[in-house]
Amino acid sequence: MDLKAFYNLSYGVYLCSSWDEGRPVGCVANSAMQITSNPATLAVSLNHDNYTNQCVKKTGYFAIAILAEDSNPLLIGKFGFFSSKEKNKFSEFPYAVRGKLPVVDDCLAWISCKVIDTMETATHTVFLGEVIDAGVLRQGAPMTYAYYHKELKGKTSPKAPTYIAEEKQSAQYVCKVCGYVYSGATPFEELPDDWVCPVCGVPKSQFEKR
């Protein structure tokens, strides 16, 4: 089976958010789609190990923020490679309560939903949500999963539904937190001392030489 066939499917890059007893929580989701238009329903897939999954099940509500190509890439690093159980991911990014749910300001649009059904797989929960509110914050090009990989050189979190184990990279410096590869390095070039990961924001000390 050639799993690379899945690379031809289209995906976006979204932030799925909910509440944890009044505290905002969220994670990156790339598998979200509109199911019906009337009544408007949305589906999103979240890994069982994502703390946000537990919070959506507990509250019965979730929101989807649609990121833009020019959205801060640190959003993906923070929401995609850290746990809301241990870190307040919203503390570093402006957000507001929209449609009764926390939504970051740095997105094109948002959709808030009430969970009306779920489907469990071996690794993920698919939440079916009835849309209760939505809004557009600004204009721009929605970030696609292909853009995230090709232009931002981003990596897929092992918890993502689209994760496929990759072959070993030949690049020298790899972020231990999010897997970002420093493509500018050569066998004779050291990683700059002031280097900061463009995806998750960690310093040079969190990169390992391979």
XYZ file of C-alpha atoms in Angstrom:
210
model
C 0.000 0.000 0.000
C 1.403 3.397 -1.003
C 0.315 5.758 1.790
C 1.563 8.727 -0.229
C -1.722 8.523 -2.132
C -3.262 10.344 0.849
C -1.083 13.375 0.084
C -3.416 14.156 -2.832
C -6.408 14.739 -0.551
C -7.116 18.371 0.331
C -6.822 19.619 3.916
C -6.872 22.959 5.676
C -5.168 24.102 8.855
C -7.518 24.985 11.710
C -7.496 25.593 15.433
C -10.179 23.633 17.273
C -11.050 25.157 20.652
C -13.286 24.558 23.641
C -13.439 25.213 27.397
C -11.909 23.436 30.377
C -13.960 24.700 33.339
C -13.688 28.283 32.101
C -10.130 27.977 30.786
C -9.638 28.132 27.000
C -8.108 25.048 25.380
C -7.365 24.146 21.794
C -5.338 22.159 19.304
C -4.507 22.091 15.607
C -6.903 20.166 13.380
C -6.456 19.512 9.675
C -9.478 17.274 9.179
C -12.528 19.537 9.399
C -15.275 19.832 6.834
C -18.809 21.014 6.230
C -21.256 18.110 6.151
C -24.572 19.832 5.347
C -25.728 23.383 4.664
C -29.296 23.263 6.018
C -29.088 22.707 8.881
C -25.441 23.715 8.828
C -23.247 20.979 10.307
C -19.498 20.551 10.605
C -17.275 17.567 11.399
C -13.815 17.605 12.984
C -11.462 14.748 13.856
C -9.424 14.921 17.098
C -6.927 12.410 18.459
C -7.918 10.575 21.654
C -4.681 11.797 23.255
C -5.480 15.460 22.624
C -6.682 17.106 25.834
C -9.035 19.211 23.717
C -10.816 16.000 22.734
C -11.739 15.388 26.376
C -12.911 18.974 26.810
C -15.135 18.872 23.719
C -16.719 15.660 25.014
C -17.284 17.233 28.439
C -18.699 20.582 27.285
C -20.426 19.411 24.109
C -19.149 22.431 22.175
C -16.235 23.308 19.896
C -15.132 26.110 17.587
C -13.020 26.033 14.442
C -10.726 28.969 13.574
C -9.685 28.984 9.915
C -6.055 30.072 9.648
C -4.649 32.192 6.819
C -1.417 31.752 4.893
C -0.086 34.824 6.702
C -1.280 33.760 10.167
C 1.497 33.609 12.733
C 3.134 30.156 12.246
C 3.840 30.063 15.981
C 0.110 29.414 16.410
C 0.599 26.034 14.745
C 3.667 25.268 16.811
C 2.011 26.174 20.107
C -1.387 24.587 19.450
C -0.032 21.598 17.536
C 2.903 20.412 19.632
C 1.999 21.267 23.250
C -0.786 20.017 25.512
C -3.535 22.307 26.829
C -3.516 20.214 29.981
C -0.078 21.582 30.838
C 0.020 24.946 29.058
C -2.367 27.853 28.476
C -1.880 28.112 24.728
C -4.040 31.233 24.474
C -1.846 33.259 26.851
C 0.517 34.353 24.070
C -2.057 35.145 21.396
C -4.939 37.659 21.367
C -8.338 35.986 21.385
C -11.975 36.706 22.123
C -15.066 34.729 23.052
C -16.966 34.312 19.806
C -20.084 32.213 19.559
C -19.601 31.376 23.268
C -16.193 29.816 22.578
C -12.562 31.034 22.625
C -11.273 31.969 19.161
C -7.881 33.488 18.301
C -7.926 36.868 16.545
C -5.347 35.812 13.954
C -7.667 33.853 11.669
C -9.826 34.468 8.619
C -13.096 33.170 10.020
C -14.558 31.072 12.801
C -17.414 28.629 13.272
C -18.820 27.511 16.634
C -20.724 24.263 17.009
C -22.792 22.181 19.399
C -21.899 18.473 19.308
C -24.837 16.414 18.069
C -23.104 13.105 17.377
C -19.709 11.367 17.598
C -17.945 8.475 15.919
C -15.045 6.704 17.592
C -12.159 5.193 15.644
C -9.115 3.382 16.998
C -7.206 6.644 17.453
C -9.595 9.562 16.856
C -13.026 10.916 17.681
C -15.027 12.460 14.851
C -17.292 15.148 16.292
C -20.361 16.149 14.310
C -21.432 19.651 15.268
C -24.506 21.756 14.566
C -23.357 25.278 13.721
C -24.624 27.798 16.276
C -22.685 30.865 15.123
C -20.004 31.950 12.642
C -18.165 35.048 11.535
C -15.539 36.459 9.160
C -12.678 38.467 10.729
C -10.713 39.442 7.630
C -9.963 38.586 4.019
C -7.069 36.446 2.847
C -5.997 33.076 1.498
C -6.887 30.122 3.739
C -3.869 28.080 4.775
C -3.874 24.627 3.245
C -2.003 21.645 4.587
C 0.072 21.619 1.394
C 1.067 25.263 1.961
C 2.024 24.494 5.559
C 4.367 21.732 4.410
C 5.816 23.277 1.238
C 6.095 26.949 2.194
C 6.446 26.872 5.989
C 8.370 23.573 5.954
C 6.120 22.393 8.767
C 5.856 18.856 10.083
C 2.824 16.751 10.993
C 2.139 16.063 14.644
C 2.014 12.316 15.392
C -1.481 12.943 16.809
C -2.829 14.314 13.519
C -5.206 12.080 11.537
C -3.034 12.634 8.446
C 0.241 11.657 10.136
C 2.395 9.243 8.148
C 5.814 8.247 9.444
C 8.426 9.861 7.241
C 11.742 8.588 6.025
C 14.813 9.893 7.818
C 15.798 13.400 6.779
C 19.264 14.251 5.513
C 19.178 17.745 7.034
C 21.440 18.439 10.003
C 19.265 20.337 12.490
C 15.836 19.140 13.612
C 13.579 20.688 16.276
C 13.023 18.196 19.096
C 9.633 19.748 19.891
C 7.836 20.030 16.544
C 10.139 18.291 14.041
C 10.914 21.404 11.975
C 14.006 20.881 9.795
C 16.487 23.727 9.388
C 16.841 23.467 5.602
C 19.393 26.274 5.320
C 22.121 24.242 7.015
C 24.987 22.607 5.109
C 27.588 20.115 6.358
C 29.867 23.083 7.020
C 27.333 25.513 8.468
C 26.390 25.775 12.150
C 22.929 26.718 13.365
C 22.925 30.466 14.274
C 23.181 31.187 18.022
C 20.068 33.384 17.945
C 18.041 30.823 15.998
C 14.400 30.407 17.038
C 12.165 27.733 15.559
C 9.725 29.482 13.181
C 7.009 26.923 13.971
C 7.031 26.413 17.741
C 9.331 29.208 18.920
C 11.881 27.177 20.884
C 15.571 28.262 20.897
C 18.651 26.667 19.336
C 19.148 24.459 22.393
C 16.036 22.478 21.411
C 17.504 21.534 18.019
C 19.533 18.388 17.572
C 22.203 17.778 14.966
C 21.669 14.697 12.817
